[in-house]
Coordinates of C-alpha atoms in Angstrom, one line a residue:
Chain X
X1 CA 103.4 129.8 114.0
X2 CA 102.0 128.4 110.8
X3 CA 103.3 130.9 108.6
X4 CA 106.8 131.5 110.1
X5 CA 108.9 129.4 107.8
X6 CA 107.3 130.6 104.5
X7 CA 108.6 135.0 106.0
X8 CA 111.7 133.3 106.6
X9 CA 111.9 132.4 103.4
X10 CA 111.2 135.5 101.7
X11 CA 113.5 137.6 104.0
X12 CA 116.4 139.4 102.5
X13 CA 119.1 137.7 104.4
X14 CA 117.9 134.2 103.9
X15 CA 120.5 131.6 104.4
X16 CA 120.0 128.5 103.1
X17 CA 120.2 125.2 105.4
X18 CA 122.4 122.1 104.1
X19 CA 122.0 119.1 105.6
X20 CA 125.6 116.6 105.1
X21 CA 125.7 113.3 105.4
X22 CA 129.5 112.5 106.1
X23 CA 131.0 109.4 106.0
X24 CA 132.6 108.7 109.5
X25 CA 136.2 107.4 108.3
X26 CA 136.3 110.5 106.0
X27 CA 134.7 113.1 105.5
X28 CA 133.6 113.5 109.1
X29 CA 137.4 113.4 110.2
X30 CA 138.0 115.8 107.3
X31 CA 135.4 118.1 108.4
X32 CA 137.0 118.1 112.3
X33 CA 140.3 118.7 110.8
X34 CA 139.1 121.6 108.7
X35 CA 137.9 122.9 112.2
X36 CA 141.3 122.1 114.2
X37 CA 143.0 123.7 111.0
X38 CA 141.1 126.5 112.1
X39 CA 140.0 126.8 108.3
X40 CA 136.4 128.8 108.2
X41 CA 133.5 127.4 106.3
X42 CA 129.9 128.7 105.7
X43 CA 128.1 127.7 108.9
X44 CA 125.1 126.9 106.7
X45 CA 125.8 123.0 106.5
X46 CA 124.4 120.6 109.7
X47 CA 126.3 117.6 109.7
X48 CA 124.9 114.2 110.3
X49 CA 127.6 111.7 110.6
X50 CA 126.8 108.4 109.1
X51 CA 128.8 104.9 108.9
X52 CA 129.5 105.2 105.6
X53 CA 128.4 107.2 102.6
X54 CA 126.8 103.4 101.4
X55 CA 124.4 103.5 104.5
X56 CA 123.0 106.9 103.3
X57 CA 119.9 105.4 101.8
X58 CA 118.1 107.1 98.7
X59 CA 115.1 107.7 101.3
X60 CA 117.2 109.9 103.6
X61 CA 117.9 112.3 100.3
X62 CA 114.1 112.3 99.4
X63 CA 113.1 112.9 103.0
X64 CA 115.3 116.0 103.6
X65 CA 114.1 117.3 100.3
X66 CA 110.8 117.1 101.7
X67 CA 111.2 118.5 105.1
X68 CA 112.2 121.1 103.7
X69 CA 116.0 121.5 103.8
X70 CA 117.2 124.1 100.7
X71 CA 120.6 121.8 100.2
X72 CA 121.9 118.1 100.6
X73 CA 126.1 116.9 100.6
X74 CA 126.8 113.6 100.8
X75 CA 130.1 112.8 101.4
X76 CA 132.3 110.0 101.4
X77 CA 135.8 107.9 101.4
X78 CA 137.5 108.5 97.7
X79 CA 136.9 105.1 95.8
X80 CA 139.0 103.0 96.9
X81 CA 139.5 103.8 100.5
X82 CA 136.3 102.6 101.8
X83 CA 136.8 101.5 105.3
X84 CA 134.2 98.7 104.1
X85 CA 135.9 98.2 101.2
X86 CA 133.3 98.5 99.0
X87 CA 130.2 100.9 100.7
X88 CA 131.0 104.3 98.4
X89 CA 131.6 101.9 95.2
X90 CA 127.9 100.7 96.1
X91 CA 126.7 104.1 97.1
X92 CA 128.3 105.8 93.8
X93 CA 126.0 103.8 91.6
X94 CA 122.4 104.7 93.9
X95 CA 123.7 108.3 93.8
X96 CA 124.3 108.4 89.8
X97 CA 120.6 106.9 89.3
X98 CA 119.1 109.0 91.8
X99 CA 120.2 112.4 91.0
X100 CA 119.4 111.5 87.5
X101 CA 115.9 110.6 88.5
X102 CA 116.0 114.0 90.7
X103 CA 117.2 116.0 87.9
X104 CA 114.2 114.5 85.4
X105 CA 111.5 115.1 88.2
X106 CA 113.1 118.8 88.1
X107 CA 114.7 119.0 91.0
X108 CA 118.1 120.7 90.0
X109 CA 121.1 118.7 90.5
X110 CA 122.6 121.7 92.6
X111 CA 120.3 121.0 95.3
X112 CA 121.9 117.6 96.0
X113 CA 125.6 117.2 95.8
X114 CA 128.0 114.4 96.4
X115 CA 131.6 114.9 96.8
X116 CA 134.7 112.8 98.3
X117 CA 136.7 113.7 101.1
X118 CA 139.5 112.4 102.8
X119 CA 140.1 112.5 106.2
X120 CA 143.3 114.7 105.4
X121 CA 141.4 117.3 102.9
X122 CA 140.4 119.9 105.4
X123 CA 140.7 122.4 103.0
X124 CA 138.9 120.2 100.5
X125 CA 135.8 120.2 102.8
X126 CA 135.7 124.0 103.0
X127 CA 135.7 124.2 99.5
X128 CA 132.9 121.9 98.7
X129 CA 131.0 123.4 101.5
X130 CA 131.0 126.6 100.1
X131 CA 130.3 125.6 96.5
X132 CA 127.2 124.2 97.7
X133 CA 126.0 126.9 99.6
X134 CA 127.2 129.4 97.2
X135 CA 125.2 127.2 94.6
X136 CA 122.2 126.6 96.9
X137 CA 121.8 130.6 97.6
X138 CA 122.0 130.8 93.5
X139 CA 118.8 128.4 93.5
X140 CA 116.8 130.0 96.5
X141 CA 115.0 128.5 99.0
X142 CA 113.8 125.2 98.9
X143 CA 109.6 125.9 98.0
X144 CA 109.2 122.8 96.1
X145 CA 106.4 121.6 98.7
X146 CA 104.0 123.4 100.3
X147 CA 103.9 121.3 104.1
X148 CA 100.4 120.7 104.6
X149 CA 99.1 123.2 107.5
X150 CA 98.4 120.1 110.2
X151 CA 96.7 122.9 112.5
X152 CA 93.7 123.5 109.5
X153 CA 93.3 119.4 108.5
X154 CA 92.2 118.5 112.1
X155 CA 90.0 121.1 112.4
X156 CA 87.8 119.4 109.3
X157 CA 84.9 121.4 108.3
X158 CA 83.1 123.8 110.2
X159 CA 80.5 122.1 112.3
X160 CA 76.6 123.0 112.5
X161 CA 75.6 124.7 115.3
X162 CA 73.9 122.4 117.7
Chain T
X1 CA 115.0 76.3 79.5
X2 CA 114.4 72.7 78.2
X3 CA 116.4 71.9 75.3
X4 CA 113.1 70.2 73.1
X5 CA 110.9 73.2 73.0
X6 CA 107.4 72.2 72.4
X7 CA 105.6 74.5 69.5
X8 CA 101.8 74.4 71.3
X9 CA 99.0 75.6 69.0
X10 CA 96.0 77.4 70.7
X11 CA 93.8 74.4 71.2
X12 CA 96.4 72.2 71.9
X13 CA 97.5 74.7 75.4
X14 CA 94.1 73.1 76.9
X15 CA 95.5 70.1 76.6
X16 CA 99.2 70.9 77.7
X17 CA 97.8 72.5 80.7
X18 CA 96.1 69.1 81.5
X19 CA 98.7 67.1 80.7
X20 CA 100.9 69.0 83.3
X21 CA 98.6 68.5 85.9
X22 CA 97.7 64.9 85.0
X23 CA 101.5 64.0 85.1
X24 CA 102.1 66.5 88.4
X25 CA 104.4 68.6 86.9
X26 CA 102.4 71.3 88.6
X27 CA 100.2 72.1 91.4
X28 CA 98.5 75.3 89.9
X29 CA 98.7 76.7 86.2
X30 CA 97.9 80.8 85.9
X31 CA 96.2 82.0 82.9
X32 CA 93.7 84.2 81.5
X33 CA 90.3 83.9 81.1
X34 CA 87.3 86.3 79.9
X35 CA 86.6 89.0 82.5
X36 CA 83.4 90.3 83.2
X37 CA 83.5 93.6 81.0
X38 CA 83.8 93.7 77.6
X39 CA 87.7 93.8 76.3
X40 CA 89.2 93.0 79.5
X41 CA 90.7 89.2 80.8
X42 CA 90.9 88.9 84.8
X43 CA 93.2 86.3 85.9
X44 CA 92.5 82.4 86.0
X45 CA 94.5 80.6 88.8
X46 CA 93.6 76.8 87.9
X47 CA 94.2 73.8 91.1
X48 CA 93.2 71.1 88.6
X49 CA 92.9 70.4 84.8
X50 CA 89.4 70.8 84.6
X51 CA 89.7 74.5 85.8
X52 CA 91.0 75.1 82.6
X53 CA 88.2 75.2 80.5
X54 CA 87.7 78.9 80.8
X55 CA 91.5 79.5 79.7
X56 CA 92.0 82.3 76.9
X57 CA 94.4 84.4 75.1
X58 CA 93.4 87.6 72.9
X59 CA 94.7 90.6 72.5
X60 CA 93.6 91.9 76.0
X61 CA 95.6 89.7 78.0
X62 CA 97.1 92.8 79.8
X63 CA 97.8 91.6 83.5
X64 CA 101.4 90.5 84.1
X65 CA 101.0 87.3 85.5
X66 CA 104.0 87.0 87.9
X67 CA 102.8 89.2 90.0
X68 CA 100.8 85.9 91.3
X69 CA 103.5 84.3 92.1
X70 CA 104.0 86.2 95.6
X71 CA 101.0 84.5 96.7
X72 CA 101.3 80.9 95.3
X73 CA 103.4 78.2 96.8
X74 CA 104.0 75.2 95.1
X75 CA 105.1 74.4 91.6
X76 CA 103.2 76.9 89.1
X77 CA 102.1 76.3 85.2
X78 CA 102.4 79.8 83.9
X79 CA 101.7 81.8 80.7
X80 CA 104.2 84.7 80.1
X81 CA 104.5 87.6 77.6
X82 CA 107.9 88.9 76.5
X83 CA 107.5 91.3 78.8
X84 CA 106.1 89.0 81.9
X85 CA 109.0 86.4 81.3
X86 CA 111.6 89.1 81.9
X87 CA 109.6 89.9 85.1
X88 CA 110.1 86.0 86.3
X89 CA 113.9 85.9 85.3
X90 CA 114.0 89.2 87.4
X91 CA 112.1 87.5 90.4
X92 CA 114.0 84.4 89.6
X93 CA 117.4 86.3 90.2
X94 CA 116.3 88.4 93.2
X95 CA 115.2 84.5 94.7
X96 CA 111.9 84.8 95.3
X97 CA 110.9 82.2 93.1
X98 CA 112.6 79.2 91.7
X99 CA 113.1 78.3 87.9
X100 CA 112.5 74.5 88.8
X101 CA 108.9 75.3 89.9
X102 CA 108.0 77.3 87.0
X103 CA 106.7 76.0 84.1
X104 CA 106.6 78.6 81.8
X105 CA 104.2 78.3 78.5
X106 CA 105.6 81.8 76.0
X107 CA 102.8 83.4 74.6
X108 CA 102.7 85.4 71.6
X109 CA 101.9 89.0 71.6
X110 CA 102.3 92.1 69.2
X111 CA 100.7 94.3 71.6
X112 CA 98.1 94.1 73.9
X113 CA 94.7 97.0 73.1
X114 CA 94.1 99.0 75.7
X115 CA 90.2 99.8 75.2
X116 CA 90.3 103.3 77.1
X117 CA 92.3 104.6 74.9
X118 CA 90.5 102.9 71.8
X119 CA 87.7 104.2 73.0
X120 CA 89.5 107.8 73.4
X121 CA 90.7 107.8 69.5
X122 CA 87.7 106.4 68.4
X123 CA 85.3 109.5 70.0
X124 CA 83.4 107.0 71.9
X125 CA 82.7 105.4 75.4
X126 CA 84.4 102.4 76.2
X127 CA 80.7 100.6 76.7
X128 CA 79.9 102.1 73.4
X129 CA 82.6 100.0 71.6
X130 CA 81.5 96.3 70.3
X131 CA 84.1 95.0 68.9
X132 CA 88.3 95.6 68.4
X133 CA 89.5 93.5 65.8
X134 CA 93.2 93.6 63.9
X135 CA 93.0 94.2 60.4
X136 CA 96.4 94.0 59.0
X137 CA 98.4 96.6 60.6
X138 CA 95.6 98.6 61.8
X139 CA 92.3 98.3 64.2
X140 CA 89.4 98.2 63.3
X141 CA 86.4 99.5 65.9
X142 CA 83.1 98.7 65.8
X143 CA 81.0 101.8 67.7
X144 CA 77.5 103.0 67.6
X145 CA 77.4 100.5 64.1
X146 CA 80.2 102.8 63.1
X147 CA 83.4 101.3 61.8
X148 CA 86.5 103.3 62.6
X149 CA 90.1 102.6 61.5
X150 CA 93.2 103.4 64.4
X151 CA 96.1 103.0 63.8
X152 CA 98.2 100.7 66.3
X153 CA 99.8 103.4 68.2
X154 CA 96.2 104.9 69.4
X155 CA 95.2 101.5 70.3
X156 CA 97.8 99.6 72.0
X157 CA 99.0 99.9 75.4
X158 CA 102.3 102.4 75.9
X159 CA 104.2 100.0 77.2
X160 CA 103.8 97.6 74.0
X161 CA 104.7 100.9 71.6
X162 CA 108.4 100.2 73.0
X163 CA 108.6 96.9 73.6
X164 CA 111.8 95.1 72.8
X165 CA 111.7 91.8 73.6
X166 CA 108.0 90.2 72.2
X167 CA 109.7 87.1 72.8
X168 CA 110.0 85.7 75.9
X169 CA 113.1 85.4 77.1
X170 CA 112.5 81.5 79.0
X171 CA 110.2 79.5 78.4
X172 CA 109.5 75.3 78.1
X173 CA 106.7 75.7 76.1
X174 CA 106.0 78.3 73.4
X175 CA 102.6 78.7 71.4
X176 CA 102.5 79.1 68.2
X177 CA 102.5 83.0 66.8
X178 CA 104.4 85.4 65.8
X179 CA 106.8 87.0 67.8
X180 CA 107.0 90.7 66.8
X181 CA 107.1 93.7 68.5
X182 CA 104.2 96.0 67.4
X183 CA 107.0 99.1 66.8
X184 CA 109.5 99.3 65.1
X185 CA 113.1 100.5 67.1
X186 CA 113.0 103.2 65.0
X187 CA 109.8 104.3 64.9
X188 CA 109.7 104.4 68.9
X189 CA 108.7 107.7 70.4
X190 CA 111.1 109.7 72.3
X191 CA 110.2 111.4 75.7
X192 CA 109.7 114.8 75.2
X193 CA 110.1 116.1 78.6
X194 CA 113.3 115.1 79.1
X195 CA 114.6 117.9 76.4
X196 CA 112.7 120.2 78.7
X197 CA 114.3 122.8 81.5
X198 CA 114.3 121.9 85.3
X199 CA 111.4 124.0 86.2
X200 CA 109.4 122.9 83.2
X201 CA 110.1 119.1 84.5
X202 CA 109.0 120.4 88.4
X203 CA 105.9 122.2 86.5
X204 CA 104.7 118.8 85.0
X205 CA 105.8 116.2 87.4
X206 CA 104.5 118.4 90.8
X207 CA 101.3 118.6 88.7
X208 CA 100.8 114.9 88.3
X209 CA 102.3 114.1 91.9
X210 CA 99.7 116.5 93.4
X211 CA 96.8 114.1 91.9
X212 CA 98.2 111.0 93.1
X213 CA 95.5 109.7 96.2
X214 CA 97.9 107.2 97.4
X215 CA 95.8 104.5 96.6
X216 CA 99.5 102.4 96.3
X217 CA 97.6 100.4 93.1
X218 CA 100.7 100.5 91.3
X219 CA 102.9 99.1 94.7
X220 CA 100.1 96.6 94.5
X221 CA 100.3 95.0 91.0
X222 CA 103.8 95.3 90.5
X223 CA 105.7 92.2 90.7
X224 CA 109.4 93.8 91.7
X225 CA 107.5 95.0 95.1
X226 CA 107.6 91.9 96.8
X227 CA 108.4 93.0 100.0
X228 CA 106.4 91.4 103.0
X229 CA 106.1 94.6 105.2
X230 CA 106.3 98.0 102.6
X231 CA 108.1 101.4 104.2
X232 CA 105.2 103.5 103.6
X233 CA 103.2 101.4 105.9
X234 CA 105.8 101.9 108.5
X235 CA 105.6 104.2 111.0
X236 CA 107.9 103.9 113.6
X237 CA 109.7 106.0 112.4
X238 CA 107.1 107.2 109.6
X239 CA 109.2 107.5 106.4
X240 CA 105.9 108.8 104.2
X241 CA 103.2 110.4 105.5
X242 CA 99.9 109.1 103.9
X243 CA 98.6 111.6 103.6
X244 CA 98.1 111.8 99.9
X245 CA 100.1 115.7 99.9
X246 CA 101.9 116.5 97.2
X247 CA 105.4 116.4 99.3
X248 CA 104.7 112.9 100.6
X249 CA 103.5 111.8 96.7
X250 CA 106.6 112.9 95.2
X251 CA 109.4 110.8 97.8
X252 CA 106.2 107.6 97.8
X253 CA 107.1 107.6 94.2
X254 CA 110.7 108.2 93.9
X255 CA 111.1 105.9 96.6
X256 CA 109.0 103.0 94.9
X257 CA 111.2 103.9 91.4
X258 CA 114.5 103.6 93.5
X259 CA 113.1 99.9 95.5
X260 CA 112.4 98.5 92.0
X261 CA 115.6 99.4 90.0
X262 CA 116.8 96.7 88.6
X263 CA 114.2 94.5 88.9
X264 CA 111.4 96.6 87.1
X265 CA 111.2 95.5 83.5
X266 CA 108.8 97.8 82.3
X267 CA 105.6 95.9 82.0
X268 CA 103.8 99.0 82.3
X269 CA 100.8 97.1 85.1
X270 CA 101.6 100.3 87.1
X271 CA 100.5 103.1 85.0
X272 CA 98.0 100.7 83.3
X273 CA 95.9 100.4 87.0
X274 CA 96.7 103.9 88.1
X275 CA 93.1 105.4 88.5
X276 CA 94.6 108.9 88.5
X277 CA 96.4 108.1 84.9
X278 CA 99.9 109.2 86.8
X279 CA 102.0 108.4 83.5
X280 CA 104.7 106.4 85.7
X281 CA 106.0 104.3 82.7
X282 CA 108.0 107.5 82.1
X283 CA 109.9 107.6 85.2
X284 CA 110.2 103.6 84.8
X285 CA 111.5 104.4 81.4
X286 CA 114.0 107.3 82.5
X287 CA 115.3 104.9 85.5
X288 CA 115.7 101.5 83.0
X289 CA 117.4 103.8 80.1
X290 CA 119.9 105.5 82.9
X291 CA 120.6 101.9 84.1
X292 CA 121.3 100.4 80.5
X293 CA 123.8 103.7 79.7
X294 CA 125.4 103.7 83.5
X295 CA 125.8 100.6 84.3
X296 CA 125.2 98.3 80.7
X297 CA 122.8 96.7 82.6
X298 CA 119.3 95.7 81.2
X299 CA 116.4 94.0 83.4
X300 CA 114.5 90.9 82.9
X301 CA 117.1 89.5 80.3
X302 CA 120.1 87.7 81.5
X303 CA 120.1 85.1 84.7
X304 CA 123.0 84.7 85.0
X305 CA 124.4 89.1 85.3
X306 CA 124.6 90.5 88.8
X307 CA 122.1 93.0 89.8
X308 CA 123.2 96.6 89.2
X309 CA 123.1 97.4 92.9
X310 CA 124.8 94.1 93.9
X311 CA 128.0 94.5 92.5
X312 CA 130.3 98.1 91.2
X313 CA 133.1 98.7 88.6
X314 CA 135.6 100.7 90.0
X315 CA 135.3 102.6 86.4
X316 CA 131.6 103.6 87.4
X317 CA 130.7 107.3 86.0
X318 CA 131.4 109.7 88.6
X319 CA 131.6 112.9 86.9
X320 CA 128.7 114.4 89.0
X321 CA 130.9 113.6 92.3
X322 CA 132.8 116.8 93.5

């Protein structure tokens, strides 16, 4: 078990995983139309449907980064149409510092994406879907952490033989 | 700010200090006074005027006061730096203190020695060193009965190297100095690593994450993390693992950068207690500079300007939105 996700990684046909956070006015109802336009899209991306894009907090970014997910798309209402008026305005500003702050700690800024989506863009969605994957499988797998090996730090060191 | 300003000269602080307790203006007046080791000032936190006695400013008044405040009800004498009085206006505008129960005493400052790294340029141990003393625009150490001359940049703290605002920003009282910042604008030194590629960045900042033990000193001593109950002690659900990995380091840190933007002013108190010497002032530095060319938005200076994350132009940059 412990080392199954690293011979993932290194297989041929390694697809990267891409985690989206979609707004729920927007991009989430773009994303279904996309499907009911019967429009096809890399099956790389999971969705996670969220309120808005202002509720995806910088912590949820960092946190997928560090599980392990190769790719991140958060997506929202185009300014302007926020269904809260204001939440992407808001979020637009924590994105442009944070994937600034990702980009200087060296995380490329391919890795996490933000786009707008309407609900009516179907085709839109597809598109930015497969940028991102096609610019995730460019970057290769996410290895920027090693996850520690749980199974090895509760053993602890070797005990003396009674 | 109080429209007579009071011009207070070293000795006479004693007696302001007593005078603002004697006339109730306030219940506890923060300070400095001579710390145990050599070169280094531990906080005073005076209840009454005769506490005072052991008050003192030098050029090793390094801890940012404010940070005190958290802890401190009632109304509070205080003496600030430049860089300390842009931390109250910050704490001022994020409410958790008010202006009315400050009384803020500006002291001068043109840099403030940090004696590890005197020590370092001077090829010495920091217990070898006797005495740091200015000498114009250069330092002076007295090692071993050795004099050595440094110049200011291997003696001062990083933080004061690009200081831009040696005067405090509010005050009621000032004492009498001069008001310069040690650098020049010009002269300031520019970040290197931010010319560099992705992977060289990863190669640099992976390497100091990785040595980070999590002791959260720097959450500790700085003033913007005021927050009664901090995520990373949370664990339902358990946002950051504490276990001090190199995965759970780097979001701990990012996270703590994102918490304080806008309200971190760059005092420095976090890479200045860091026990691992994690240069953090950089990422500070990075996240104040993309807030000033983003959003116009500087920290610490203006009481009366929205907080970057309180309020949105609809001209915002968005060029790295698909």
């Amino acid at each position: 078990m412990e080392a199954k996700p690293e011979t993932e990684k290194k297989e041929k046909n390694w697809e990267p995983k891409i985690l989206a956070f979609l707004c729920r006015w927007c991009s989430y109802a773009g994303a279904d139309l996309t499907g009911s336009s019967r429009i096809s899209y890399p099956a790389n991306v999971r969705i996670l449907r969220v309120p808005c894009s202002g509720r995806v907090n910088p912590l949820f970014i960092l946190k997928t980064l560090r599980s392990g997910m190769d790719g991140i798309l958060v997506s929202g209402c185009h300014p302007g149409d926020c269904h809260y008026t204001a939440g992407n305005y808001n979020a637009r500003r924590k994105f442009a510092i944070l994937s600034r702050l990702l980009e200087y700690v060296g995380i490329d800024s391919r890795r996490v994406q933000f786009s707008w989506v309407s609900a009516s863009e179907g085709d839109k969605f597809a598109k930015v879907v497969s940028a991102v994957v096609a610019d995730v499988k460019a970057l290769g797998p996410n290895e920027l952490f090693q996850l520690p090996d749980f199974g090895q730090m509760t053993k602890g060191p070797a005990s003396p033989d009674p | 700010m109080s429209e007579i300003i009071p011009e207070v000269s070293k000795d006479g602080l004693l007696d302001l200090g007593k005078k603002l307790f004697d006339e109730r203006r306030v219940d506890y007046f923060l300070g400095y006074k001579k710390g145990t080791v050599r070169f280094k000032t531990t906080p005073l936190i005076a209840g009454k005027g005769e506490d005072l006695q052991e008050l003192w400013v030098e050029d090793f008044c390094h801890a940012n006061l404010s940070l005190y405040l958290k802890e401190i009800k009632g109304r509070v004498g205080i003496l600030a730096k430049g860089c300390d009085s842009r931390s109250l206006v910050s704490l001022i505008k994020e409410g958790q203190i008010k202006r009315e129960d400050l009384y803020i005493v500006g002291i001068p400052c043109a840099g403030q020695v940090d004696p590890g790294k005197a020590a370092k340029a001077a090829s010495c141990e920091p217990e070898e060193m006797e005495e740091i003393s200015r000498r114009g625009q250069e330092f002076v150490i007295r090692a071993n009965g050795q004099e050595k001359i440094l110049s200011k940049t291997q003696v001062l703290l990083d933080k004061c190297l690009c200081c831009q605002y040696p005067r405090p920003v509010i005050f009621d009282s000032l004492l009498k100095g001069d008001y310069v910042a040690p650098v020049l604008p010009a002269a300031r030194a520019q970040d290197d690593l931010r010319k560099k590629s992705v992977s060289e960045k990863w190669a640099f900042w992976s390497g100091q994450f990785e040595r980070c033990i999590r002791c959260y000193a720097c959450r500790n001593t700085c003033p913007a993390c005021f927050c009664p109950r901090c995520i990373v002690e949370e664990n339902m659900p358990q946002w950051v693992s504490p276990l001090p990995a190199g995965g759970d380091n780097f979001v701990f840190h990012l996270m703590r950068l994102m918490h304080v933007s806008g309200t971190c002013i760059s005092c420095g108190e976090c890479q200045r207690v860091c026990p691992m010497e994690i240069p953090l002032m950089k990422l500070n530095e990075k996240m104040t500079d993309d807030l000033r060319e983003l959003f116009d938005f500087v920290a610490g200076v203006d009481l009366e300007k929205v907080l970057p994350f309180r309020t949105y132009r609809q001209e915002d940059p968005q060029d790295f939105i698909r």
